[in-house]
PDB file of C-alpha atoms in Angstrom:
ATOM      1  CA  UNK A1283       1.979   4.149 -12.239  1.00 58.00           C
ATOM      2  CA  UNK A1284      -0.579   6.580 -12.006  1.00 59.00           C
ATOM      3  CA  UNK A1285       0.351  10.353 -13.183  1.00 55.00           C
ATOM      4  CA  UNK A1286       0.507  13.241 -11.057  1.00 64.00           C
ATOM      5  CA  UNK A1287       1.847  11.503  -8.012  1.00 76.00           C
ATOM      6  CA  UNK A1288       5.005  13.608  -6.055  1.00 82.00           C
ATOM      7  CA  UNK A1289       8.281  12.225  -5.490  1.00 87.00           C
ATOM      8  CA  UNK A1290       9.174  10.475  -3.204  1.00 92.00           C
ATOM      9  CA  UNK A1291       5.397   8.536  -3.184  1.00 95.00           C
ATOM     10  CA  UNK A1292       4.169   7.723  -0.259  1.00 95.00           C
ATOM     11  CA  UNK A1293       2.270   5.065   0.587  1.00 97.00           C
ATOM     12  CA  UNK A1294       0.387   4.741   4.064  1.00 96.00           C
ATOM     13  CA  UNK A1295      -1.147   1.548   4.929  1.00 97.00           C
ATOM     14  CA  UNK A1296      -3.774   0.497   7.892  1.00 96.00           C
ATOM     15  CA  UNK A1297      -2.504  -1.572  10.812  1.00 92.00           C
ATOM     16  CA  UNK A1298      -5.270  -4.556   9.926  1.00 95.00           C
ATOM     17  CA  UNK A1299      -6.312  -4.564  13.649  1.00 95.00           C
ATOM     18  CA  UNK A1300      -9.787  -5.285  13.266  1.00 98.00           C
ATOM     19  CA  UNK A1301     -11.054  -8.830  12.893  1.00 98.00           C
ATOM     20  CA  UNK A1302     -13.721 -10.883  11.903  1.00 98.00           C
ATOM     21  CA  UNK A1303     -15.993  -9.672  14.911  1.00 98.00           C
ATOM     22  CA  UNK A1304     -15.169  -5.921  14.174  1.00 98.00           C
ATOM     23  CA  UNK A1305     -18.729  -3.849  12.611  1.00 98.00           C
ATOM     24  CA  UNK A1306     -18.950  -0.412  11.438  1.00 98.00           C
ATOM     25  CA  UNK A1307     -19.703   0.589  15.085  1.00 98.00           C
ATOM     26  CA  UNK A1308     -16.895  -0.594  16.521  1.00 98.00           C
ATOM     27  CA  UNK A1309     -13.701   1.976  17.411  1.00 97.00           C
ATOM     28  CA  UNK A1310     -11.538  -0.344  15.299  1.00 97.00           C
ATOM     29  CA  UNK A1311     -13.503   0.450  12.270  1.00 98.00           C
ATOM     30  CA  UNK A1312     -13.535   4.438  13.208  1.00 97.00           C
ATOM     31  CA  UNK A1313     -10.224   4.199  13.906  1.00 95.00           C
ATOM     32  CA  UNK A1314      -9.020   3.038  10.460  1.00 97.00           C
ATOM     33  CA  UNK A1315     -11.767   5.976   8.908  1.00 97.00           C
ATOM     34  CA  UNK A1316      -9.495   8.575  11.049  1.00 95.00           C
ATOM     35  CA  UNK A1317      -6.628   7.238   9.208  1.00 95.00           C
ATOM     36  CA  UNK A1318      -8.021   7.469   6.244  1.00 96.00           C
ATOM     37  CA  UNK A1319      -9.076  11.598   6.976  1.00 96.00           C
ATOM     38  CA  UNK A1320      -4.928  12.004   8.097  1.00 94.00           C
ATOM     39  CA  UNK A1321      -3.832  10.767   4.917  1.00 95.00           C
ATOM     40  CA  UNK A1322      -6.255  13.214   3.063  1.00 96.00           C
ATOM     41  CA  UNK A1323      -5.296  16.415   5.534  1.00 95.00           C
ATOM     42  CA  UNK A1324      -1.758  15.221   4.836  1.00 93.00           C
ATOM     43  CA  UNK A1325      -2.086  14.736   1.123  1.00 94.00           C
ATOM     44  CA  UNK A1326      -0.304  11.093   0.831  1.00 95.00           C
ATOM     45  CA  UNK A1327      -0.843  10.303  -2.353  1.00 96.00           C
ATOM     46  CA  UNK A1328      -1.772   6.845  -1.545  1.00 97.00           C
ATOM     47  CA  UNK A1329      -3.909   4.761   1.494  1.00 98.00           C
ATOM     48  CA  UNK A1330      -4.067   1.335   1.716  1.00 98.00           C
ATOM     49  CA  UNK A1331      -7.290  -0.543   3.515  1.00 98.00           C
ATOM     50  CA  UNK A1332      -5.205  -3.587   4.767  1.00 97.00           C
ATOM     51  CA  UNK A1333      -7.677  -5.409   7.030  1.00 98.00           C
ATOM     52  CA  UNK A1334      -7.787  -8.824   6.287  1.00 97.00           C
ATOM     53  CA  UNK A1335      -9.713 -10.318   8.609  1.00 98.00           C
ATOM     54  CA  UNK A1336     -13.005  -8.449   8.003  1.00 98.00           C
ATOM     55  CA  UNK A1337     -16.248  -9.766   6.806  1.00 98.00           C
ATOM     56  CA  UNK A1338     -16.838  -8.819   3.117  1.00 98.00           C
ATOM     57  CA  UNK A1339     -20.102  -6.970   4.234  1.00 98.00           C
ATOM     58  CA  UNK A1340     -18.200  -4.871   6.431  1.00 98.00           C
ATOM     59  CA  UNK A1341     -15.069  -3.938   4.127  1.00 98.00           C
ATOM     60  CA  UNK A1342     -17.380  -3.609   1.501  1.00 98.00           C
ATOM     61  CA  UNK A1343     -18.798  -0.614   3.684  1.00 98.00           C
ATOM     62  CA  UNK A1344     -15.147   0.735   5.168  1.00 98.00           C
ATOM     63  CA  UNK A1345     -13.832   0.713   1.305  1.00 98.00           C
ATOM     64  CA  UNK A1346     -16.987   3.053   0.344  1.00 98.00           C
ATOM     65  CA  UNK A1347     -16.757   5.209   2.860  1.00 98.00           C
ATOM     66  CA  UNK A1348     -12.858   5.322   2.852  1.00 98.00           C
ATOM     67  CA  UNK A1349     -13.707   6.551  -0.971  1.00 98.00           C
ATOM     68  CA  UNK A1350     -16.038   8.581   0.030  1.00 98.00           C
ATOM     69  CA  UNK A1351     -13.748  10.788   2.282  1.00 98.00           C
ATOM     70  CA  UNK A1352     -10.805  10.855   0.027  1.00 98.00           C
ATOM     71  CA  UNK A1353     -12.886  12.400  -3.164  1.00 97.00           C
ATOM     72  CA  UNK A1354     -11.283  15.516  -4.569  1.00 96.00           C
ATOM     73  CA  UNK A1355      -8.124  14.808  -2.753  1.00 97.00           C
ATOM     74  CA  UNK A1356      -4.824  13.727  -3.525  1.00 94.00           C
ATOM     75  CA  UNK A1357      -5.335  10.888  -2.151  1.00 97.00           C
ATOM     76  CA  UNK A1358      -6.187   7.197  -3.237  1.00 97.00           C
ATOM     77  CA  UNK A1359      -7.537   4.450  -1.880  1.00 98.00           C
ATOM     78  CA  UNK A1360      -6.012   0.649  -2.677  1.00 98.00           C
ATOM     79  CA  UNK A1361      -7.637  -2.401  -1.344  1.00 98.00           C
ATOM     80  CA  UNK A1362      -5.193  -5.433   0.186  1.00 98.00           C
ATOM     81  CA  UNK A1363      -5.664  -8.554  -2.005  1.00 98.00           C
ATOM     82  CA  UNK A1364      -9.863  -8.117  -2.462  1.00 98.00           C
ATOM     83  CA  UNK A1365      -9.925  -6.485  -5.583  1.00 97.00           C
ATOM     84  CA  UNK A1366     -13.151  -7.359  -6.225  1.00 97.00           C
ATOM     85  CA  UNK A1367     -14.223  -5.248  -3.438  1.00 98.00           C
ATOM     86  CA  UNK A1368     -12.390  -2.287  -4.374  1.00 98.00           C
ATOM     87  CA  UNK A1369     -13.763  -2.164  -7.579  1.00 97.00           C
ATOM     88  CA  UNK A1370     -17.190  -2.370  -6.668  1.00 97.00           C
ATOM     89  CA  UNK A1371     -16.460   0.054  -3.598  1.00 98.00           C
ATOM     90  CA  UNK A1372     -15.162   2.432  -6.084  1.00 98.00           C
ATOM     91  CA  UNK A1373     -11.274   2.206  -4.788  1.00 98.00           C
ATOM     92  CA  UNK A1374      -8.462   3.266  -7.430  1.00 97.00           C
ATOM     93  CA  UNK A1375      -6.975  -0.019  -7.106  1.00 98.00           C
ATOM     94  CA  UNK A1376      -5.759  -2.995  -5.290  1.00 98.00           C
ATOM     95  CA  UNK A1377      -2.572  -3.956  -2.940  1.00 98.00           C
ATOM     96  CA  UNK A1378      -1.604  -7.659  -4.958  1.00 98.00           C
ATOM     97  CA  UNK A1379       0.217 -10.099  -2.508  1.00 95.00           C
ATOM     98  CA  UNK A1380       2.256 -13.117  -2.798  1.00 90.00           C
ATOM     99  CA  UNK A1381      -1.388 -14.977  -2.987  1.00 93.00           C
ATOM    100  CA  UNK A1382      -2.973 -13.017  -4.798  1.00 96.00           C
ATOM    101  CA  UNK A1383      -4.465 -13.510  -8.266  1.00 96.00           C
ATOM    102  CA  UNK A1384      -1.716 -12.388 -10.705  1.00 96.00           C
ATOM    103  CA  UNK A1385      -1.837  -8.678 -11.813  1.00 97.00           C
ATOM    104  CA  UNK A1386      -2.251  -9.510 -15.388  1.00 97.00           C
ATOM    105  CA  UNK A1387      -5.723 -11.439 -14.428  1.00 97.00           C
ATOM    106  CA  UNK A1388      -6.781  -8.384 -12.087  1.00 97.00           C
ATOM    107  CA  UNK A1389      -5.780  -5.817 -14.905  1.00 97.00           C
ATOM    108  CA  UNK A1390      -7.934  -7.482 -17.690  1.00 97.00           C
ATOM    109  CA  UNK A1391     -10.576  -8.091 -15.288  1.00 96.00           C
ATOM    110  CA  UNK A1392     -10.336  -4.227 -13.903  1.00 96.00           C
ATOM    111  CA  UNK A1393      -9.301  -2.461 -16.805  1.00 95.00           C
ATOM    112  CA  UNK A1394      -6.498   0.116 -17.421  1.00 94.00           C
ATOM    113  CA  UNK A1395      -7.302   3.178 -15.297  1.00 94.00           C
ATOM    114  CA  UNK A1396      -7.324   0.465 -12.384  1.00 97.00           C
ATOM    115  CA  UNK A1397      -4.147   1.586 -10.253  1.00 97.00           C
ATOM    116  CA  UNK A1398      -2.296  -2.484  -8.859  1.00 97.00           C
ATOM    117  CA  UNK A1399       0.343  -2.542  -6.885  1.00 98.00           C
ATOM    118  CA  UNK A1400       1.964  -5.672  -5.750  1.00 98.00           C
ATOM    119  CA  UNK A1401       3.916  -6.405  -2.669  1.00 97.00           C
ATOM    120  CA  UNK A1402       7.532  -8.350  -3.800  1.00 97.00           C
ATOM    121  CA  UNK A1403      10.356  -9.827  -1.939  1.00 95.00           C
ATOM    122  CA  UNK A1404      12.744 -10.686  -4.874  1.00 96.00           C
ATOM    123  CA  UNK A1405      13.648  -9.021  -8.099  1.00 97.00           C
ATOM    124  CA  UNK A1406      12.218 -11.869  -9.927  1.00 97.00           C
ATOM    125  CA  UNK A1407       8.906 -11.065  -7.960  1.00 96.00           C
ATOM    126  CA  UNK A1408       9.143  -7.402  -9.042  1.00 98.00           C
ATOM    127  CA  UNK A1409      10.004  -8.566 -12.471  1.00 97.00           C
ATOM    128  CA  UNK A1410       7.103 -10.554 -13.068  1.00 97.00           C
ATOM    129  CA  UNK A1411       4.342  -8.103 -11.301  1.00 97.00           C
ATOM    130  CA  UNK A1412       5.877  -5.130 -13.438  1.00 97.00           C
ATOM    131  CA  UNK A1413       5.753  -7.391 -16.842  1.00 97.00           C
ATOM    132  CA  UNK A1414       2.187  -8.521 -15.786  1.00 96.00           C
ATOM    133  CA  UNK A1415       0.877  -4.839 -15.631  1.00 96.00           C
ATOM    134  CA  UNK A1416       1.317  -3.449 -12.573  1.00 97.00           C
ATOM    135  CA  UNK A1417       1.602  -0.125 -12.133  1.00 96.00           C
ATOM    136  CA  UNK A1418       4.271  -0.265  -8.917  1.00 97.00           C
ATOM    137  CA  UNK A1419       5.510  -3.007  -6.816  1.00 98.00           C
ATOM    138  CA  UNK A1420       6.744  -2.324  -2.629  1.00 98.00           C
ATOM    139  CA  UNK A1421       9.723  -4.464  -2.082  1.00 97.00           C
ATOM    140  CA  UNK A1422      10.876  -5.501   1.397  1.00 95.00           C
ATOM    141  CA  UNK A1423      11.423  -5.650   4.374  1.00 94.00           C
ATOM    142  CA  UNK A1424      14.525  -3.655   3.868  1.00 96.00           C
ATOM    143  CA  UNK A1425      15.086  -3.177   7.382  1.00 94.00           C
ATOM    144  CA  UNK A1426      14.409  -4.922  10.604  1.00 84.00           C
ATOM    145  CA  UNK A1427      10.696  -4.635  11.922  1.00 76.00           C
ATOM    146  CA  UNK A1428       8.567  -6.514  13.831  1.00 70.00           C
ATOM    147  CA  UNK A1429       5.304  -6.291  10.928  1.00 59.00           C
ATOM    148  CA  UNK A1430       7.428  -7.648   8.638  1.00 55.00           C
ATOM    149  CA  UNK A1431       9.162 -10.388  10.252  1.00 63.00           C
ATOM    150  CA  UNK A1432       7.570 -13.640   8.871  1.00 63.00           C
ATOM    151  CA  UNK A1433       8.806 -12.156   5.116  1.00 61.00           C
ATOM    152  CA  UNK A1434      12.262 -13.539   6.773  1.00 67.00           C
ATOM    153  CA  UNK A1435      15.262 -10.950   7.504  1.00 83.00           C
ATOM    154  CA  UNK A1436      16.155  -7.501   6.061  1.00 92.00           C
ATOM    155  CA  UNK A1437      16.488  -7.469   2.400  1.00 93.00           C
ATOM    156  CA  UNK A1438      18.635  -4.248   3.065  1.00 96.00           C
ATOM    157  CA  UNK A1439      19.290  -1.613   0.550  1.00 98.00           C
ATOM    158  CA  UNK A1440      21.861  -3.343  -1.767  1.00 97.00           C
ATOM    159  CA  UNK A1441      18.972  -5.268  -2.663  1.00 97.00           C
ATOM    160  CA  UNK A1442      16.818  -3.020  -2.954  1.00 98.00           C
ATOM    161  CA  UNK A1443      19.116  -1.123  -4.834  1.00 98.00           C
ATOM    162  CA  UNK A1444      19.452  -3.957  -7.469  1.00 98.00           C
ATOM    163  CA  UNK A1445      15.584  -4.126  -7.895  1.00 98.00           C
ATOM    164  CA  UNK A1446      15.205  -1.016  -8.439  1.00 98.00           C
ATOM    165  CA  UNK A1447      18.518  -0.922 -11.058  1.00 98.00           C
ATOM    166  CA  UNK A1448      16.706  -4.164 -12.742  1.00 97.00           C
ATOM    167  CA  UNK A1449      13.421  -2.521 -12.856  1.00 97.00           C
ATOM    168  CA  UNK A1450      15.063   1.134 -14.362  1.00 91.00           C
ATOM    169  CA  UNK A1451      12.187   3.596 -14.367  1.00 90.00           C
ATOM    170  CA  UNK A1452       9.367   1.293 -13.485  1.00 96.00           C
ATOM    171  CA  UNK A1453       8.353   2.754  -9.418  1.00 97.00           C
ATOM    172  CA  UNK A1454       9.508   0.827  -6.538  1.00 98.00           C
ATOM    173  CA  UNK A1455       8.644   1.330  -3.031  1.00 98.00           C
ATOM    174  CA  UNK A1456      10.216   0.256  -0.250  1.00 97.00           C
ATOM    175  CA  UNK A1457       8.706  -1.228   3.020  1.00 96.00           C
ATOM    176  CA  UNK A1458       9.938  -2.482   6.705  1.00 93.00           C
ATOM    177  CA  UNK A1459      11.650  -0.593   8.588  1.00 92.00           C
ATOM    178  CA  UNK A1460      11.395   2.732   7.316  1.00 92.00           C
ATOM    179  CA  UNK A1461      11.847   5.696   9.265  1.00 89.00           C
ATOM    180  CA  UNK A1462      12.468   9.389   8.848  1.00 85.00           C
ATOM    181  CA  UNK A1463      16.491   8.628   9.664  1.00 88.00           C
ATOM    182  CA  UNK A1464      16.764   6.118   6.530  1.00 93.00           C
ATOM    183  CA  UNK A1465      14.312   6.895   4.199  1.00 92.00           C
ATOM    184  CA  UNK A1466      16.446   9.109   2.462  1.00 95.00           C
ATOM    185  CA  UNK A1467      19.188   6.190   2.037  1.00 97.00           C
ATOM    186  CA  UNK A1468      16.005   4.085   0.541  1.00 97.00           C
ATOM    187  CA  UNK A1469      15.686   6.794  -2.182  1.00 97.00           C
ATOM    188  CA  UNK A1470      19.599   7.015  -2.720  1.00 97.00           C
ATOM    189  CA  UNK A1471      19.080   3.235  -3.436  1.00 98.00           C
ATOM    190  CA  UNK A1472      17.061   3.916  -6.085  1.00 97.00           C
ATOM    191  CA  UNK A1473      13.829   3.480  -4.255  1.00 98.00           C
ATOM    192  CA  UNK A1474      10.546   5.926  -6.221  1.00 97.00           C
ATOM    193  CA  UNK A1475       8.728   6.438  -2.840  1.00 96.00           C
ATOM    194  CA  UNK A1476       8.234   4.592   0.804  1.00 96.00           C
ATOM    195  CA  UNK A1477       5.392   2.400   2.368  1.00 95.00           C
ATOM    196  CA  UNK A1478       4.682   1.555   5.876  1.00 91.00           C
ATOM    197  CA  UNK A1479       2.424   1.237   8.843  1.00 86.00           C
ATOM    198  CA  UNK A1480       4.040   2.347  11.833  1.00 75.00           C
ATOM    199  CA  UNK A1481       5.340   5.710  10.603  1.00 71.00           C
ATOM    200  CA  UNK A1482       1.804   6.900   9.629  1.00 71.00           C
ATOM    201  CA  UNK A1483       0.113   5.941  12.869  1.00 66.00           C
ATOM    202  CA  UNK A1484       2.897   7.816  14.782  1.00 60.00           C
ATOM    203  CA  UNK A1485       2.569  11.321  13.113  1.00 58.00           C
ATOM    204  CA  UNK A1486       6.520  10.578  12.001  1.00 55.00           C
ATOM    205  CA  UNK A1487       5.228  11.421   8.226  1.00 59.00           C
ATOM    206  CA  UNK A1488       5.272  15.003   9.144  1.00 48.00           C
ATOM    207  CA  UNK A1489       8.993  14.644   8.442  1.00 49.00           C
ATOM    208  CA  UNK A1490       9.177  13.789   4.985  1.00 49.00           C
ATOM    209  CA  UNK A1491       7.181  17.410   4.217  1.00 48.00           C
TER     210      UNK A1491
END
């Protein structure tokens, strides 16, 4: 995991409204830049671009300019899945999901300094992305939410618990469901930091500063 990054890590992610149709003059696209300038005012130490359904082209140009705003900050800026596009955009790293090229294949194609994290739903996931050179993995859904539901139900935190106990040091974050009135009982579980969508957009980060 990179250095330097506070306790608990947090880990904001875009809502991935904007489709294939969506161009750098649309509001969508703005709207995800805005997001990008919270994260920096708030210093979360990490930002991921998760809009899958844009053209190449155009997150090609959202990833630059994402980097672009977040230089000299504390933040960084991780790319869902296309981590071809955030290296050449200049991104820190890469969000890795269940169909995803393995980490080991983006880490000798990206190099060391390259920050992956991959998104797990079992401790043999979180196994396997930690011995394949990732520097974090976000394990969930631990609680019920509506983002998350096609993962399947809860995980809860006794499993998350016994992830992060399997794992020991290695960081894991947890996602679904996480809200300022149990994110404190993710980091009792062992949990290094928290991830989500819906928290960010709502301003409810303000409450774990």
């Amino acid at each position: 995991m990179p250095q330097n990054l506070p306790r608990p890590i947090r880990y904001a992610i875009t809502s991935g409204k904007t489709t294939s149709q969506t161009t750098p003059d649309d509001p969508e696209f703005t709207s995800v830049l805005q997001l990008v300038e919270t994260a920096v005012t708030r210093e979360i130490p990490l930002i991921q671009i998760r809009e899958k359904k844009l053209t190449t082209r155009v997150l090609y140009d959202l990833v630059v300019r994402a980097v672009e705003m977040t230089r000299g900050s504390a933040t960084r800026v991780l790319v869902n899945d296309r981590f071809d596009v955030a290296h050449a955009a200049g991104a820190e790293g890469v969000q890795l999901t269940s169909v995803s090229l393995p980490a080991r294949v983006v880490r000798e194609a990206c190099g060391g300094e390259f920050v992956i994290g991959v998104s797990t739903h079992s401790v043999e996931d979180a196994c396997a992305a930690r011995d394949g050179g990732a520097d974090f993995v976000v394990f969930g859904p631990v609680f019920e939410t509506e983002s998350k539901r096609s993962f399947g139900p809860p995980q809860g935190l006794e499993k998350l618990a016994l992830v992060a106990s399997e794992l020991k040091h290695f960081p894991v974050l947890a996602i679904g469901g996480v809200t300022a009135g149990n994110f404190e009982s993710c980091l009792t579980a062992g949990a290094s930091g928290f991830a989500g969508i819906s928290w960010f957009e709502s301003g409810s980060d303000a409450d774990y500063q």
